Coordinates of N, CA and C in Angstrom, one line a residue:
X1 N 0.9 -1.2 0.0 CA 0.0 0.0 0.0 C 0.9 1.2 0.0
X2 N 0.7 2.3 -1.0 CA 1.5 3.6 -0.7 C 0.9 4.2 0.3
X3 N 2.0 5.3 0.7 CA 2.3 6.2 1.8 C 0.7 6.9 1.9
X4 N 0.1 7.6 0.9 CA -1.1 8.4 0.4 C -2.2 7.3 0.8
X5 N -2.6 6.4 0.8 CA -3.1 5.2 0.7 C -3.0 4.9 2.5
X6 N -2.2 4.4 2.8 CA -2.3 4.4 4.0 C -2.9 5.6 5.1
X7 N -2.1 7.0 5.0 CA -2.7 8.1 5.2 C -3.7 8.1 5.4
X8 N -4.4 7.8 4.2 CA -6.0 8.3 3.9 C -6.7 7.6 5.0
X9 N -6.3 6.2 5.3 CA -6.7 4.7 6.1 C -6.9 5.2 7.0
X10 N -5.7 5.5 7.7 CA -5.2 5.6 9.4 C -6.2 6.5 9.6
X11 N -6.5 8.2 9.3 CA -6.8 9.3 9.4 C -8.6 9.1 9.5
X12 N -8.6 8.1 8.6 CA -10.3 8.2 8.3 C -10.9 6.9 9.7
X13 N -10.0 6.3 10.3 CA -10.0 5.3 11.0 C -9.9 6.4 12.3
X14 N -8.9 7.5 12.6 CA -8.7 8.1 13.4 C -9.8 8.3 14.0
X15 N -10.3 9.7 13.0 CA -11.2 10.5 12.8 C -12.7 9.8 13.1
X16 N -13.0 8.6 12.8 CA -14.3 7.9 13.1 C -14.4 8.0 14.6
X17 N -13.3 7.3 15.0 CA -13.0 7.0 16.1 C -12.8 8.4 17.9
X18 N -12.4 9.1 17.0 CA -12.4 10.5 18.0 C -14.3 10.7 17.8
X19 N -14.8 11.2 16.7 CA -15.8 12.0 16.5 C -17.0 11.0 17.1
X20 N -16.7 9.4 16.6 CA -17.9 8.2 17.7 C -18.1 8.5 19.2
X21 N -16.9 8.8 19.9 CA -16.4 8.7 21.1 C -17.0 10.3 21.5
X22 N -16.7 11.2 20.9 CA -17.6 12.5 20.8 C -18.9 12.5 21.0
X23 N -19.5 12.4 20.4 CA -21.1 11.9 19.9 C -21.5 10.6 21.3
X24 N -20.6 9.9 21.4 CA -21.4 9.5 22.3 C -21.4 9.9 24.0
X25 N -20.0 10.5 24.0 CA -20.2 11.7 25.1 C -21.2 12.7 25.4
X26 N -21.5 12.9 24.0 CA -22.6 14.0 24.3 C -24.0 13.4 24.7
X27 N -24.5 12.2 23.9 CA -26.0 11.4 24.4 C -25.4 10.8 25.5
X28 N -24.7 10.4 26.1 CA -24.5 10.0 27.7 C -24.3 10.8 28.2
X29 N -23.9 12.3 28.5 CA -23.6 13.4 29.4 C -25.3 13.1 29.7
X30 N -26.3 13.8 29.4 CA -27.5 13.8 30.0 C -27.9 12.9 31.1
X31 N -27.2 11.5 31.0 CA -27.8 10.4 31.9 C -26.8 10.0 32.6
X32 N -25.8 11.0 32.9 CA -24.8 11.0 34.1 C -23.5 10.0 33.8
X33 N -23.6 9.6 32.7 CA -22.3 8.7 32.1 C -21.5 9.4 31.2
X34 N -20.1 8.7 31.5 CA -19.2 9.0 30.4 C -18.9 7.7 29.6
X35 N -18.0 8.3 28.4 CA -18.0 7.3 28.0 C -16.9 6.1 28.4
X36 N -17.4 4.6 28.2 CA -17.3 3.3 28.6 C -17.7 2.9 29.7
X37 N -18.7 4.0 30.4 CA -19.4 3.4 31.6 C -20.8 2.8 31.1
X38 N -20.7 3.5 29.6 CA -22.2 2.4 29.5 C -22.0 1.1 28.7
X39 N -20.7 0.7 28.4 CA -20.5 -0.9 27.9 C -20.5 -1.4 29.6
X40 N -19.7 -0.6 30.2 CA -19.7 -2.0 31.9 C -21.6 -1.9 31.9
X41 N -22.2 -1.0 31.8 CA -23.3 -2.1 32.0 C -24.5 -2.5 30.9
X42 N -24.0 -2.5 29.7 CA -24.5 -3.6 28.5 C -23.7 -4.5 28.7
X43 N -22.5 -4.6 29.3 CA -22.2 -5.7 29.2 C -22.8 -7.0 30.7
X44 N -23.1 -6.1 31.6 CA -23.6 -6.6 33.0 C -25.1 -7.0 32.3
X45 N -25.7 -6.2 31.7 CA -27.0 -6.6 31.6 C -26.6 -7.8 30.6
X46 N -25.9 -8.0 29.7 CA -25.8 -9.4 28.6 C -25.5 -10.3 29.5
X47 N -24.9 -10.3 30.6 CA -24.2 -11.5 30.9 C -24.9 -12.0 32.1
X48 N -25.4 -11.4 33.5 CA -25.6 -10.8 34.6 C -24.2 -10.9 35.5
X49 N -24.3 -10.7 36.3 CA -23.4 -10.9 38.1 C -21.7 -10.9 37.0
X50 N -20.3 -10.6 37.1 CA -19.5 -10.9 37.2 C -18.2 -10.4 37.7
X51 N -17.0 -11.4 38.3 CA -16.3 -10.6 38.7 C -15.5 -9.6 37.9
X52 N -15.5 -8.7 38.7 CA -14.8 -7.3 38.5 C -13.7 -7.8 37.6
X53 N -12.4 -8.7 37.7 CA -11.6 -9.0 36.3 C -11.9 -9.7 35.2
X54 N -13.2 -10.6 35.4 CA -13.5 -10.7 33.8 C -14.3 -9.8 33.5
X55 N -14.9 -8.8 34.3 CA -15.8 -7.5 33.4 C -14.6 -6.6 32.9
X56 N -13.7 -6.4 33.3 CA -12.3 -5.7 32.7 C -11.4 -6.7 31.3
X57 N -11.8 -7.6 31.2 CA -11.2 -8.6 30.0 C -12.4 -8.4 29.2
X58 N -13.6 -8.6 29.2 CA -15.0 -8.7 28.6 C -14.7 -7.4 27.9
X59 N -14.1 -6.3 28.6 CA -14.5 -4.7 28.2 C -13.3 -4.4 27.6
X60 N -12.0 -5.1 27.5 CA -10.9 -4.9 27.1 C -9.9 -3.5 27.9
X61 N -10.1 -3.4 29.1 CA -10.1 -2.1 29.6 C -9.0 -2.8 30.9
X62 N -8.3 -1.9 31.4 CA -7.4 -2.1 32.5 C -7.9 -2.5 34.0
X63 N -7.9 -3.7 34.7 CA -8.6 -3.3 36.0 C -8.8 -2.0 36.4
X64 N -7.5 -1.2 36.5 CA -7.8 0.3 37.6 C -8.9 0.9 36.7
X65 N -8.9 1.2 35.2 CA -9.9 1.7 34.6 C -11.4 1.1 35.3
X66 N -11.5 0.0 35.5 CA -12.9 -0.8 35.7 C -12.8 -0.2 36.9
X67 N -12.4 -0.6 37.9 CA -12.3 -0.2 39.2 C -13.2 0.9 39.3
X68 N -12.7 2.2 38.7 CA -12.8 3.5 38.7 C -14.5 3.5 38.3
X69 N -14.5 3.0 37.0 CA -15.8 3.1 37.2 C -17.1 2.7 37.5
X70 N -16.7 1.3 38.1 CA -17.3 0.5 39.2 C -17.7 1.2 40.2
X71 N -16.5 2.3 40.5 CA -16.7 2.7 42.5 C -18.0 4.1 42.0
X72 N -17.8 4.3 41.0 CA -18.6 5.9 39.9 C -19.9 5.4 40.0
X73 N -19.9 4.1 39.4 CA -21.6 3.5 39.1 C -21.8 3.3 40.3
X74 N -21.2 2.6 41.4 CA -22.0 2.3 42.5 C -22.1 3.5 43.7
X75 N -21.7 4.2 43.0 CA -22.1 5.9 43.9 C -23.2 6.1 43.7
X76 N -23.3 5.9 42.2 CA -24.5 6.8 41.8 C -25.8 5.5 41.9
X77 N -25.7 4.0 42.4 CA -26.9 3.6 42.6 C -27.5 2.6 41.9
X78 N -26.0 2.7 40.3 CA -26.9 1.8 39.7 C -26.0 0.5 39.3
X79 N -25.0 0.2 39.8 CA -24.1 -1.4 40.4 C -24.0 -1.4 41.7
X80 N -23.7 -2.4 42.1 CA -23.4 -3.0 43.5 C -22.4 -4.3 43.3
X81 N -21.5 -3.8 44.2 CA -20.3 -4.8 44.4 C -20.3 -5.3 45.7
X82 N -20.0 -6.5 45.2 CA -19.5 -7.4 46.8 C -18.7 -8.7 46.5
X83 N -18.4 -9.0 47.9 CA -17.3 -9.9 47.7 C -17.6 -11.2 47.1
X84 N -16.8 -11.9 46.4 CA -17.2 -13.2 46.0 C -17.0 -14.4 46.9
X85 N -18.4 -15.3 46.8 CA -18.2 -16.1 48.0 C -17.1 -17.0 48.3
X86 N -16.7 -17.4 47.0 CA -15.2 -18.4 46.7 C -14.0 -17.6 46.9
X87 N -13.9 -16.3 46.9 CA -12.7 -15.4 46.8 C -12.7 -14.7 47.3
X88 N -12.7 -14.3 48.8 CA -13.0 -12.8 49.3 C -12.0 -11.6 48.3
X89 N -11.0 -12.4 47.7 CA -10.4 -11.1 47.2 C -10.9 -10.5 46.2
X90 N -11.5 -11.1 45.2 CA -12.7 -10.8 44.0 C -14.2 -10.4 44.8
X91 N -14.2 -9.6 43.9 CA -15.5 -8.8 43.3 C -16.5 -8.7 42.4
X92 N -17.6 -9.3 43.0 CA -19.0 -9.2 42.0 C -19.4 -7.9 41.7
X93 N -19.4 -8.1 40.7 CA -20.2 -6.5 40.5 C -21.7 -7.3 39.5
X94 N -23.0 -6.5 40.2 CA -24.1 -6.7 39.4 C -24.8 -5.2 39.1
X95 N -25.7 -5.1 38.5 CA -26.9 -3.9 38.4 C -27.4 -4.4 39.4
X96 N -28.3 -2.9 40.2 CA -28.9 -2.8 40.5 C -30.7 -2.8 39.3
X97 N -31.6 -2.4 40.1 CA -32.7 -1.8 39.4 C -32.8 -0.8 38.6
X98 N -32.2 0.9 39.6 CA -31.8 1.6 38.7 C -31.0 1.7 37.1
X99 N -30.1 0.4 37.9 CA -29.0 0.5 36.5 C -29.0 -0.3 35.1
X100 N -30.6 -1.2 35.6 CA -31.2 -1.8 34.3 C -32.2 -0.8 33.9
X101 N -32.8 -0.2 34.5 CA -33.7 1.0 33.9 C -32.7 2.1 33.0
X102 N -31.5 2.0 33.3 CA -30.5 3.2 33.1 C -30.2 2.6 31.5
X103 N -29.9 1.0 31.8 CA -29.0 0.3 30.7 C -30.4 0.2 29.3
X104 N -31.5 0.3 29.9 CA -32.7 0.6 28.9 C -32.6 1.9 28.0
X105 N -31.7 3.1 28.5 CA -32.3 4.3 27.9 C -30.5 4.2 27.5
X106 N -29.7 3.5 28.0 CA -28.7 3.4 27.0 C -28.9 2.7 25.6
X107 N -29.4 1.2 25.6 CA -29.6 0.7 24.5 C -30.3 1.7 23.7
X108 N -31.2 2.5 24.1 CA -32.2 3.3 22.9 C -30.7 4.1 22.4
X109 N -30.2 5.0 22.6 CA -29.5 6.2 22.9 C -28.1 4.9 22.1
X110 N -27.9 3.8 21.8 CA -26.8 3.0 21.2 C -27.4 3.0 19.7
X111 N -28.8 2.8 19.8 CA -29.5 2.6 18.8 C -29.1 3.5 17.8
X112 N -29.6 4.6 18.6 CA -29.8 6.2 17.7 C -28.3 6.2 16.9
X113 N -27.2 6.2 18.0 CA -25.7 6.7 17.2 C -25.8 5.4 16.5
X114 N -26.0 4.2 16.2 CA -25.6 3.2 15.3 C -26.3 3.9 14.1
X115 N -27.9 4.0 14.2 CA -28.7 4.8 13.1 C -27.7 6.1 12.7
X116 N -27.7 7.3 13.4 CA -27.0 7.9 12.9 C -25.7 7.8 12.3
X117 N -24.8 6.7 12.6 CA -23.2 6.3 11.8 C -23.3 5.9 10.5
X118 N -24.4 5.2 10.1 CA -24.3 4.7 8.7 C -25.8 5.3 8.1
X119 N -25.9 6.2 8.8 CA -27.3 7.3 7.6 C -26.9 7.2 6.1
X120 N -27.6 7.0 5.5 CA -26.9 6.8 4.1 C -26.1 5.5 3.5
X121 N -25.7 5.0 3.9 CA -25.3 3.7 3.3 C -26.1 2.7 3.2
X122 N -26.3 1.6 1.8 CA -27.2 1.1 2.2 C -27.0 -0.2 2.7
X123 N -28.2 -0.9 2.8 CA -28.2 -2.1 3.9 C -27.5 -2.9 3.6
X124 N -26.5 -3.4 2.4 CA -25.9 -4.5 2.6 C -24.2 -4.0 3.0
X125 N -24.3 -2.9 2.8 CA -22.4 -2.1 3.6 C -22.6 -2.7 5.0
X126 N -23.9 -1.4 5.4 CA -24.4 -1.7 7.1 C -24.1 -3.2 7.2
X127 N -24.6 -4.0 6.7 CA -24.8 -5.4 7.4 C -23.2 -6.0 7.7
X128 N -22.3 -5.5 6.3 CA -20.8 -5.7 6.7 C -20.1 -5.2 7.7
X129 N -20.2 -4.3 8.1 CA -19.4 -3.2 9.2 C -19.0 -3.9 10.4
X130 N -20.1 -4.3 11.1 CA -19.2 -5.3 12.0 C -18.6 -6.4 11.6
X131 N -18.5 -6.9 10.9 CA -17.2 -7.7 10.2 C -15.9 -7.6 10.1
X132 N -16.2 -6.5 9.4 CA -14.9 -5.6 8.5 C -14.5 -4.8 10.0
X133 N -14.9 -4.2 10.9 CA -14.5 -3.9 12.4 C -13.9 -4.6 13.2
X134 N -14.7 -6.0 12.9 CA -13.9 -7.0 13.8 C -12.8 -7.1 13.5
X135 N -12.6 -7.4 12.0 CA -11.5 -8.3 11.4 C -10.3 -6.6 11.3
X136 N -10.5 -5.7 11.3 CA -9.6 -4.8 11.6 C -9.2 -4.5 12.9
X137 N -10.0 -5.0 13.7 CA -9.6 -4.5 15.2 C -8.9 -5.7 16.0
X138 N -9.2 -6.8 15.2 CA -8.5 -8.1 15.3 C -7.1 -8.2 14.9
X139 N -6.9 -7.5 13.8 CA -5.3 -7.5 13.1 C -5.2 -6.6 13.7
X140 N -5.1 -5.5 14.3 CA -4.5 -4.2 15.0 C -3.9 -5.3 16.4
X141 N -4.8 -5.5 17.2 CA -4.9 -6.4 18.6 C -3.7 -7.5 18.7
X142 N -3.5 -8.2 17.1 CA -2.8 -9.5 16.9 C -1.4 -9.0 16.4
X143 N -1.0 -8.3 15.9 CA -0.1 -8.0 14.6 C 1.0 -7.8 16.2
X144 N 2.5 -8.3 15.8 CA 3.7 -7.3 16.2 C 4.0 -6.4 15.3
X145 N 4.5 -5.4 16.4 CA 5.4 -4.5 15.3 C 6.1 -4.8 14.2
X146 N 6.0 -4.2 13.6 CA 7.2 -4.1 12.0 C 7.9 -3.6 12.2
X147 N 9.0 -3.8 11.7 CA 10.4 -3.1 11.3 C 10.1 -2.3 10.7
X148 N 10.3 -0.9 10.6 CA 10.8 -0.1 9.5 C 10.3 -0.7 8.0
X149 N 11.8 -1.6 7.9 CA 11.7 -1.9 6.5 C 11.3 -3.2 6.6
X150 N 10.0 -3.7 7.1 CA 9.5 -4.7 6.5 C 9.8 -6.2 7.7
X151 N 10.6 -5.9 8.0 CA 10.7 -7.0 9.2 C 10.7 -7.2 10.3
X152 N 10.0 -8.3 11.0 CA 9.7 -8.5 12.5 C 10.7 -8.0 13.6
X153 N 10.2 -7.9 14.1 CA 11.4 -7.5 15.2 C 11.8 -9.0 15.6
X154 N 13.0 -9.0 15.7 CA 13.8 -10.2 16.3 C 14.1 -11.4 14.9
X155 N 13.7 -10.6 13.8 CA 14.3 -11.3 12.6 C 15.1 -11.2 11.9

């Protein structure tokens, strides 16, 4: 791939990526979230109850990150943590009531910005996008660095 070519890639990958994270800052400001507090709980409501380090592997996110906003949500009412029966050192975290009521007006509000990301395209691109996301976000996740000029490090 040339230099121009790639460019165009990275930038338009950047740019999705800042301006999604944008946009969804702004429909979660109203409902007291930032963003990645409302995957910990779509992801609580998909699964129910789990501990605090596989909801940080599930979310791809660093313990301290989870932590953080574990102790955020359960200020505000709508998780609850406690100790796990087998591990006092582990942590359950579940929803509460509030925070399935909460995770309701998130899915709508997930809805909207998916509707709004592909306005205009039609339905058989749409239907590819998570594919073509996975399998990009999969080679980003997998790949070692490259050399410079083409070769692995340590070859």
């Amino acid at each position: 791939m040339d230099f121009e070519h790639a460019e165009a890639l990275n930038q338009a990958i950047r740019l999705l990526s800042l301006r999604h994270r944008a946009r969804a800052a702004t429909l979660l400001a109203p409902l007291g979230l930032h963003p990645g507090q409302e995957a910990l709980l779509l992801e609580l409501a998909r699964t129910g109850p789990m501990i605090q380090a596989q909801l940080s592997e599930a979310l791809g996110c660093e313990p301290p990150s989870v932590t953080l906003m574990t102790r955020k949500l359960e200020a505000s009412g709508h998780i609850r943590r406690k100790p796990a029966p087998t591990d006092k050192r582990a942590t359950i975290v579940e929803l509460t009531d509030s925070g399935r009521a909460l995770t309701d007006q998130v899915k709508q509000l997930w809805r909207a910005l998916a509707e709004e990301t592909v306005t205009g395209l039609p339905a058989h691109t749409v239907a590819e996008i998570p594919g073509l996301l996975k399998a990009l976000t999969d080679n980003v996740g997998t790949r070692r660095p490259r050399h410079p000029h083409g070769h692995r490090d340590g070859e």
